[in-house]
Amino acid sequence: MKIYTRTGDDGRTGLLGPDRVAKSAARVEAYGSVDELNAAIGAVRALDREGWLEPDLGAVQGRLFQLGAELATADPALLARLTRLTDDNVTALEHWIDRCEAELPPLTRFILPGGSPLGASLHLARTVCRRAERRVVALALAQSVEPRLVHYLNRLADTLFVLARWCNRRAGVGETPWPSSP
């Protein structure tokens, strides 16, 4: 299979199924942002030399492919044949958050994103996740989108925040409160 097809040279792209839309369409913005998030999580995994986040982040990347495929499908018949995210996937993220938060001091102030390279990359992935969430919400205002997709991205952003704190703590890197004390 060739990587280039020249079919997108006119500024349009194909969805899963026969439909073609502008590359700037809300649906393309939504699944493109999810793809960007998946790449950001791939970068996190590359920095996780201790394997603290495996195999969970690998599973998250697979779920993001499912989520992106669902967003890229406007055809109801094709959509019905996809493996789709479930409420259990959202619950699994909540359990992951709870496990990590049990090892963290409670937050009493806002903290600046950063810390160890792994923690900083998790904070960056969190912001990419929030953008993806905003793009899916924007799509949902114009077209039908399953609410669980927004729920998953919302909870994943929370998860990435907690993981950044958890990884920084494991790396022995403190948090910088905002506003920082002189």
PDB file of C-alpha atoms in Angstrom:
ATOM      1  CA  MET A   1       0.000   0.000   0.000  1.00  0.00           C
ATOM      2  CA  LYS A   2       1.387   3.394  -0.969  1.00  0.00           C
ATOM      3  CA  ILE A   3       1.425   6.124   1.644  1.00  0.00           C
ATOM      4  CA  TYR A   4       0.396   8.753  -0.878  1.00  0.00           C
ATOM      5  CA  THR A   5      -2.783   8.529  -2.936  1.00  0.00           C
ATOM      6  CA  ARG A   6      -3.117  12.099  -4.239  1.00  0.00           C
ATOM      7  CA  THR A   7      -6.842  11.925  -3.430  1.00  0.00           C
ATOM      8  CA  GLY A   8      -6.432  14.593  -0.744  1.00  0.00           C
ATOM      9  CA  ASP A   9      -4.725  17.112  -2.984  1.00  0.00           C
ATOM     10  CA  ASP A  10      -8.025  18.951  -3.453  1.00  0.00           C
ATOM     11  CA  GLY A  11      -8.355  19.648   0.296  1.00  0.00           C
ATOM     12  CA  ARG A  12     -10.832  16.842   0.908  1.00  0.00           C
ATOM     13  CA  THR A  13     -10.390  13.563   2.743  1.00  0.00           C
ATOM     14  CA  GLY A  14     -12.257  10.311   2.954  1.00  0.00           C
ATOM     15  CA  LEU A  15     -14.170   9.168   5.996  1.00  0.00           C
ATOM     16  CA  LEU A  16     -14.626   5.489   6.799  1.00  0.00           C
ATOM     17  CA  GLY A  17     -17.154   4.626   4.129  1.00  0.00           C
ATOM     18  CA  PRO A  18     -17.861   6.430   0.893  1.00  0.00           C
ATOM     19  CA  ASP A  19     -18.116  10.016   2.204  1.00  0.00           C
ATOM     20  CA  ARG A  20     -15.516  12.699   1.475  1.00  0.00           C
ATOM     21  CA  VAL A  21     -15.368  15.960   3.418  1.00  0.00           C
ATOM     22  CA  ALA A  22     -13.190  19.053   3.641  1.00  0.00           C
ATOM     23  CA  LYS A  23     -10.032  18.509   5.653  1.00  0.00           C
ATOM     24  CA  SER A  24     -11.172  21.437   7.799  1.00  0.00           C
ATOM     25  CA  ALA A  25     -14.527  19.796   8.656  1.00  0.00           C
ATOM     26  CA  ALA A  26     -15.419  19.545  12.344  1.00  0.00           C
ATOM     27  CA  ARG A  27     -15.364  15.735  12.127  1.00  0.00           C
ATOM     28  CA  VAL A  28     -11.816  15.756  10.703  1.00  0.00           C
ATOM     29  CA  GLU A  29     -10.718  18.293  13.335  1.00  0.00           C
ATOM     30  CA  ALA A  30     -12.108  15.980  16.025  1.00  0.00           C
ATOM     31  CA  TYR A  31     -10.492  12.732  14.905  1.00  0.00           C
ATOM     32  CA  GLY A  32      -7.312  14.570  13.892  1.00  0.00           C
ATOM     33  CA  SER A  33      -7.000  15.915  17.432  1.00  0.00           C
ATOM     34  CA  VAL A  34      -7.512  12.405  18.800  1.00  0.00           C
ATOM     35  CA  ASP A  35      -4.729  11.216  16.475  1.00  0.00           C
ATOM     36  CA  GLU A  36      -2.472  13.999  17.789  1.00  0.00           C
ATOM     37  CA  LEU A  37      -3.284  12.883  21.333  1.00  0.00           C
ATOM     38  CA  ASN A  38      -2.381   9.315  20.432  1.00  0.00           C
ATOM     39  CA  ALA A  39       1.012  10.516  19.147  1.00  0.00           C
ATOM     40  CA  ALA A  40       1.566  12.531  22.343  1.00  0.00           C
ATOM     41  CA  ILE A  41       0.869   9.412  24.399  1.00  0.00           C
ATOM     42  CA  GLY A  42       3.309   7.519  22.188  1.00  0.00           C
ATOM     43  CA  ALA A  43       5.942  10.107  23.134  1.00  0.00           C
ATOM     44  CA  VAL A  44       5.097   9.585  26.819  1.00  0.00           C
ATOM     45  CA  ARG A  45       5.571   5.852  26.397  1.00  0.00           C
ATOM     46  CA  ALA A  46       8.963   6.437  24.789  1.00  0.00           C
ATOM     47  CA  LEU A  47      10.045   8.407  27.892  1.00  0.00           C
ATOM     48  CA  ASP A  48       8.744   5.795  30.343  1.00  0.00           C
ATOM     49  CA  ARG A  49      12.058   3.970  30.723  1.00  0.00           C
ATOM     50  CA  GLU A  50      10.985   2.296  33.995  1.00  0.00           C
ATOM     51  CA  GLY A  51       7.777   0.931  32.481  1.00  0.00           C
ATOM     52  CA  TRP A  52       5.622   2.551  35.165  1.00  0.00           C
ATOM     53  CA  LEU A  53       2.723   3.129  32.785  1.00  0.00           C
ATOM     54  CA  GLU A  54       2.749  -0.089  30.767  1.00  0.00           C
ATOM     55  CA  PRO A  55       0.622  -1.836  29.626  1.00  0.00           C
ATOM     56  CA  ASP A  56      -2.083   0.690  30.509  1.00  0.00           C
ATOM     57  CA  LEU A  57      -0.967   3.441  28.136  1.00  0.00           C
ATOM     58  CA  GLY A  58      -0.731   0.949  25.297  1.00  0.00           C
ATOM     59  CA  ALA A  59      -4.349   0.009  25.952  1.00  0.00           C
ATOM     60  CA  VAL A  60      -5.291   3.707  25.988  1.00  0.00           C
ATOM     61  CA  GLN A  61      -3.688   4.148  22.572  1.00  0.00           C
ATOM     62  CA  GLY A  62      -5.769   1.260  21.232  1.00  0.00           C
ATOM     63  CA  ARG A  63      -8.919   2.822  22.643  1.00  0.00           C
ATOM     64  CA  LEU A  64      -8.026   6.143  21.037  1.00  0.00           C
ATOM     65  CA  PHE A  65      -7.882   4.349  17.676  1.00  0.00           C
ATOM     66  CA  GLN A  66     -11.382   3.016  18.395  1.00  0.00           C
ATOM     67  CA  LEU A  67     -12.562   6.493  19.341  1.00  0.00           C
ATOM     68  CA  GLY A  68     -11.002   8.016  16.212  1.00  0.00           C
ATOM     69  CA  ALA A  69     -12.575   5.362  13.992  1.00  0.00           C
ATOM     70  CA  GLU A  70     -15.958   6.113  15.510  1.00  0.00           C
ATOM     71  CA  LEU A  71     -15.485   9.823  14.843  1.00  0.00           C
ATOM     72  CA  ALA A  72     -14.363   9.108  11.258  1.00  0.00           C
ATOM     73  CA  THR A  73     -17.516   7.115  10.508  1.00  0.00           C
ATOM     74  CA  ALA A  74     -20.654   8.939   9.425  1.00  0.00           C
ATOM     75  CA  ASP A  75     -22.332   5.836   7.975  1.00  0.00           C
ATOM     76  CA  PRO A  76     -24.619   4.215  10.600  1.00  0.00           C
ATOM     77  CA  ALA A  77     -24.218   0.738   9.061  1.00  0.00           C
ATOM     78  CA  LEU A  78     -20.420   0.947   9.263  1.00  0.00           C
ATOM     79  CA  LEU A  79     -20.609   2.435  12.740  1.00  0.00           C
ATOM     80  CA  ALA A  80     -22.621  -0.555  13.938  1.00  0.00           C
ATOM     81  CA  ARG A  81     -19.787  -2.888  12.870  1.00  0.00           C
ATOM     82  CA  LEU A  82     -17.026  -1.041  14.756  1.00  0.00           C
ATOM     83  CA  THR A  83     -15.625  -2.046  18.118  1.00  0.00           C
ATOM     84  CA  ARG A  84     -16.653   0.939  20.204  1.00  0.00           C
ATOM     85  CA  LEU A  85     -15.725   2.404  23.540  1.00  0.00           C
ATOM     86  CA  THR A  86     -17.919   1.503  26.478  1.00  0.00           C
ATOM     87  CA  ASP A  87     -18.754   3.021  29.825  1.00  0.00           C
ATOM     88  CA  ASP A  88     -16.458   0.375  31.325  1.00  0.00           C
ATOM     89  CA  ASN A  89     -13.536   2.044  29.563  1.00  0.00           C
ATOM     90  CA  VAL A  90     -14.372   5.294  31.367  1.00  0.00           C
ATOM     91  CA  THR A  91     -14.706   3.446  34.674  1.00  0.00           C
ATOM     92  CA  ALA A  92     -11.301   1.818  34.152  1.00  0.00           C
ATOM     93  CA  LEU A  93      -9.730   5.281  33.894  1.00  0.00           C
ATOM     94  CA  GLU A  94     -11.457   6.299  37.123  1.00  0.00           C
ATOM     95  CA  HIS A  95     -10.022   3.257  38.893  1.00  0.00           C
ATOM     96  CA  TRP A  96      -6.547   4.113  37.580  1.00  0.00           C
ATOM     97  CA  ILE A  97      -6.925   7.666  38.901  1.00  0.00           C
ATOM     98  CA  ASP A  98      -8.041   6.352  42.301  1.00  0.00           C
ATOM     99  CA  ARG A  99      -5.057   3.974  42.555  1.00  0.00           C
ATOM    100  CA  CYS A 100      -2.560   6.721  41.747  1.00  0.00           C
ATOM    101  CA  GLU A 101      -4.218   9.375  43.913  1.00  0.00           C
ATOM    102  CA  ALA A 102      -3.998   7.019  46.891  1.00  0.00           C
ATOM    103  CA  GLU A 103      -0.215   7.525  46.714  1.00  0.00           C
ATOM    104  CA  LEU A 104      -0.321  11.323  46.280  1.00  0.00           C
ATOM    105  CA  PRO A 105      -0.755  14.176  48.704  1.00  0.00           C
ATOM    106  CA  PRO A 106      -4.042  16.023  48.211  1.00  0.00           C
ATOM    107  CA  LEU A 107      -3.952  19.075  45.968  1.00  0.00           C
ATOM    108  CA  THR A 108      -4.390  22.309  47.883  1.00  0.00           C
ATOM    109  CA  ARG A 109      -3.223  24.700  45.129  1.00  0.00           C
ATOM    110  CA  PHE A 110      -2.856  24.782  41.392  1.00  0.00           C
ATOM    111  CA  ILE A 111       0.467  23.369  40.221  1.00  0.00           C
ATOM    112  CA  LEU A 112       2.554  24.380  37.247  1.00  0.00           C
ATOM    113  CA  PRO A 113       2.934  21.717  34.560  1.00  0.00           C
ATOM    114  CA  GLY A 114       6.439  20.307  34.411  1.00  0.00           C
ATOM    115  CA  GLY A 115       8.714  18.230  36.566  1.00  0.00           C
ATOM    116  CA  SER A 116      10.570  15.226  35.223  1.00  0.00           C
ATOM    117  CA  PRO A 117      10.693  14.679  31.453  1.00  0.00           C
ATOM    118  CA  LEU A 118       8.061  11.955  31.839  1.00  0.00           C
ATOM    119  CA  GLY A 119       5.839  14.123  34.046  1.00  0.00           C
ATOM    120  CA  ALA A 120       6.168  17.120  31.728  1.00  0.00           C
ATOM    121  CA  SER A 121       5.274  15.011  28.704  1.00  0.00           C
ATOM    122  CA  LEU A 122       2.183  13.742  30.541  1.00  0.00           C
ATOM    123  CA  HIS A 123       1.139  17.333  31.251  1.00  0.00           C
ATOM    124  CA  LEU A 124       1.572  18.138  27.558  1.00  0.00           C
ATOM    125  CA  ALA A 125      -0.471  15.073  26.575  1.00  0.00           C
ATOM    126  CA  ARG A 126      -3.166  16.270  29.009  1.00  0.00           C
ATOM    127  CA  THR A 127      -3.441  19.608  27.193  1.00  0.00           C
ATOM    128  CA  VAL A 128      -3.635  17.844  23.822  1.00  0.00           C
ATOM    129  CA  CYS A 129      -6.360  15.642  25.311  1.00  0.00           C
ATOM    130  CA  ARG A 130      -8.331  18.702  26.424  1.00  0.00           C
ATOM    131  CA  ARG A 131      -8.087  20.126  22.897  1.00  0.00           C
ATOM    132  CA  ALA A 132      -9.344  16.834  21.452  1.00  0.00           C
ATOM    133  CA  GLU A 133     -12.188  16.932  23.945  1.00  0.00           C
ATOM    134  CA  ARG A 134     -13.087  20.479  22.838  1.00  0.00           C
ATOM    135  CA  ARG A 135     -13.056  19.411  19.177  1.00  0.00           C
ATOM    136  CA  VAL A 136     -15.359  16.455  19.893  1.00  0.00           C
ATOM    137  CA  VAL A 137     -17.699  18.721  21.876  1.00  0.00           C
ATOM    138  CA  ALA A 138     -17.751  21.172  18.944  1.00  0.00           C
ATOM    139  CA  LEU A 139     -18.616  18.311  16.586  1.00  0.00           C
ATOM    140  CA  ALA A 140     -21.361  17.164  18.960  1.00  0.00           C
ATOM    141  CA  LEU A 141     -22.982  20.601  18.757  1.00  0.00           C
ATOM    142  CA  ALA A 142     -23.461  20.128  15.009  1.00  0.00           C
ATOM    143  CA  GLN A 143     -23.779  16.355  14.551  1.00  0.00           C
ATOM    144  CA  SER A 144     -24.656  13.302  16.560  1.00  0.00           C
ATOM    145  CA  VAL A 145     -21.784  12.096  18.758  1.00  0.00           C
ATOM    146  CA  GLU A 146     -22.052   9.461  21.458  1.00  0.00           C
ATOM    147  CA  PRO A 147     -21.655  11.239  24.833  1.00  0.00           C
ATOM    148  CA  ARG A 148     -19.335   8.476  26.089  1.00  0.00           C
ATOM    149  CA  LEU A 149     -16.650   9.731  23.666  1.00  0.00           C
ATOM    150  CA  VAL A 150     -16.587  13.062  25.487  1.00  0.00           C
ATOM    151  CA  HIS A 151     -16.739  11.241  28.839  1.00  0.00           C
ATOM    152  CA  TYR A 152     -13.713   9.138  27.877  1.00  0.00           C
ATOM    153  CA  LEU A 153     -11.626  12.118  26.767  1.00  0.00           C
ATOM    154  CA  ASN A 154     -12.628  14.110  29.843  1.00  0.00           C
ATOM    155  CA  ARG A 155     -11.616  11.287  32.158  1.00  0.00           C
ATOM    156  CA  LEU A 156      -8.437  10.597  30.165  1.00  0.00           C
ATOM    157  CA  ALA A 157      -7.331  14.212  30.639  1.00  0.00           C
ATOM    158  CA  ASP A 158      -7.895  13.813  34.383  1.00  0.00           C
ATOM    159  CA  THR A 159      -5.926  10.555  34.259  1.00  0.00           C
ATOM    160  CA  LEU A 160      -2.993  12.177  32.465  1.00  0.00           C
ATOM    161  CA  PHE A 161      -2.892  14.958  35.067  1.00  0.00           C
ATOM    162  CA  VAL A 162      -2.809  12.481  37.941  1.00  0.00           C
ATOM    163  CA  LEU A 163      -0.226  10.352  36.142  1.00  0.00           C
ATOM    164  CA  ALA A 164       2.008  13.411  35.714  1.00  0.00           C
ATOM    165  CA  ARG A 165       1.857  14.037  39.453  1.00  0.00           C
ATOM    166  CA  TRP A 166       2.365  10.340  40.230  1.00  0.00           C
ATOM    167  CA  CYS A 167       5.352   9.961  37.898  1.00  0.00           C
ATOM    168  CA  ASN A 168       6.956  13.154  39.217  1.00  0.00           C
ATOM    169  CA  ARG A 169       6.566  11.878  42.768  1.00  0.00           C
ATOM    170  CA  ARG A 170       8.086   8.495  41.844  1.00  0.00           C
ATOM    171  CA  ALA A 171      10.966  10.318  40.139  1.00  0.00           C
ATOM    172  CA  GLY A 172      11.541  12.393  43.294  1.00  0.00           C
ATOM    173  CA  VAL A 173      10.608  15.667  41.576  1.00  0.00           C
ATOM    174  CA  GLY A 174       8.495  18.089  43.598  1.00  0.00           C
ATOM    175  CA  GLU A 175       5.527  20.065  42.360  1.00  0.00           C
ATOM    176  CA  THR A 176       5.713  23.810  41.812  1.00  0.00           C
ATOM    177  CA  PRO A 177       2.598  25.499  43.204  1.00  0.00           C
ATOM    178  CA  TRP A 178       1.044  28.490  41.468  1.00  0.00           C
ATOM    179  CA  PRO A 179       1.463  31.173  42.429  1.00  0.00           C
ATOM    180  CA  SER A 180       4.809  30.072  43.690  1.00  0.00           C
ATOM    181  CA  SER A 181       6.065  31.402  46.991  1.00  0.00           C
ATOM    182  CA  PRO A 182       9.063  33.746  46.809  1.00  0.00           C
TER     183      PRO A 182
END
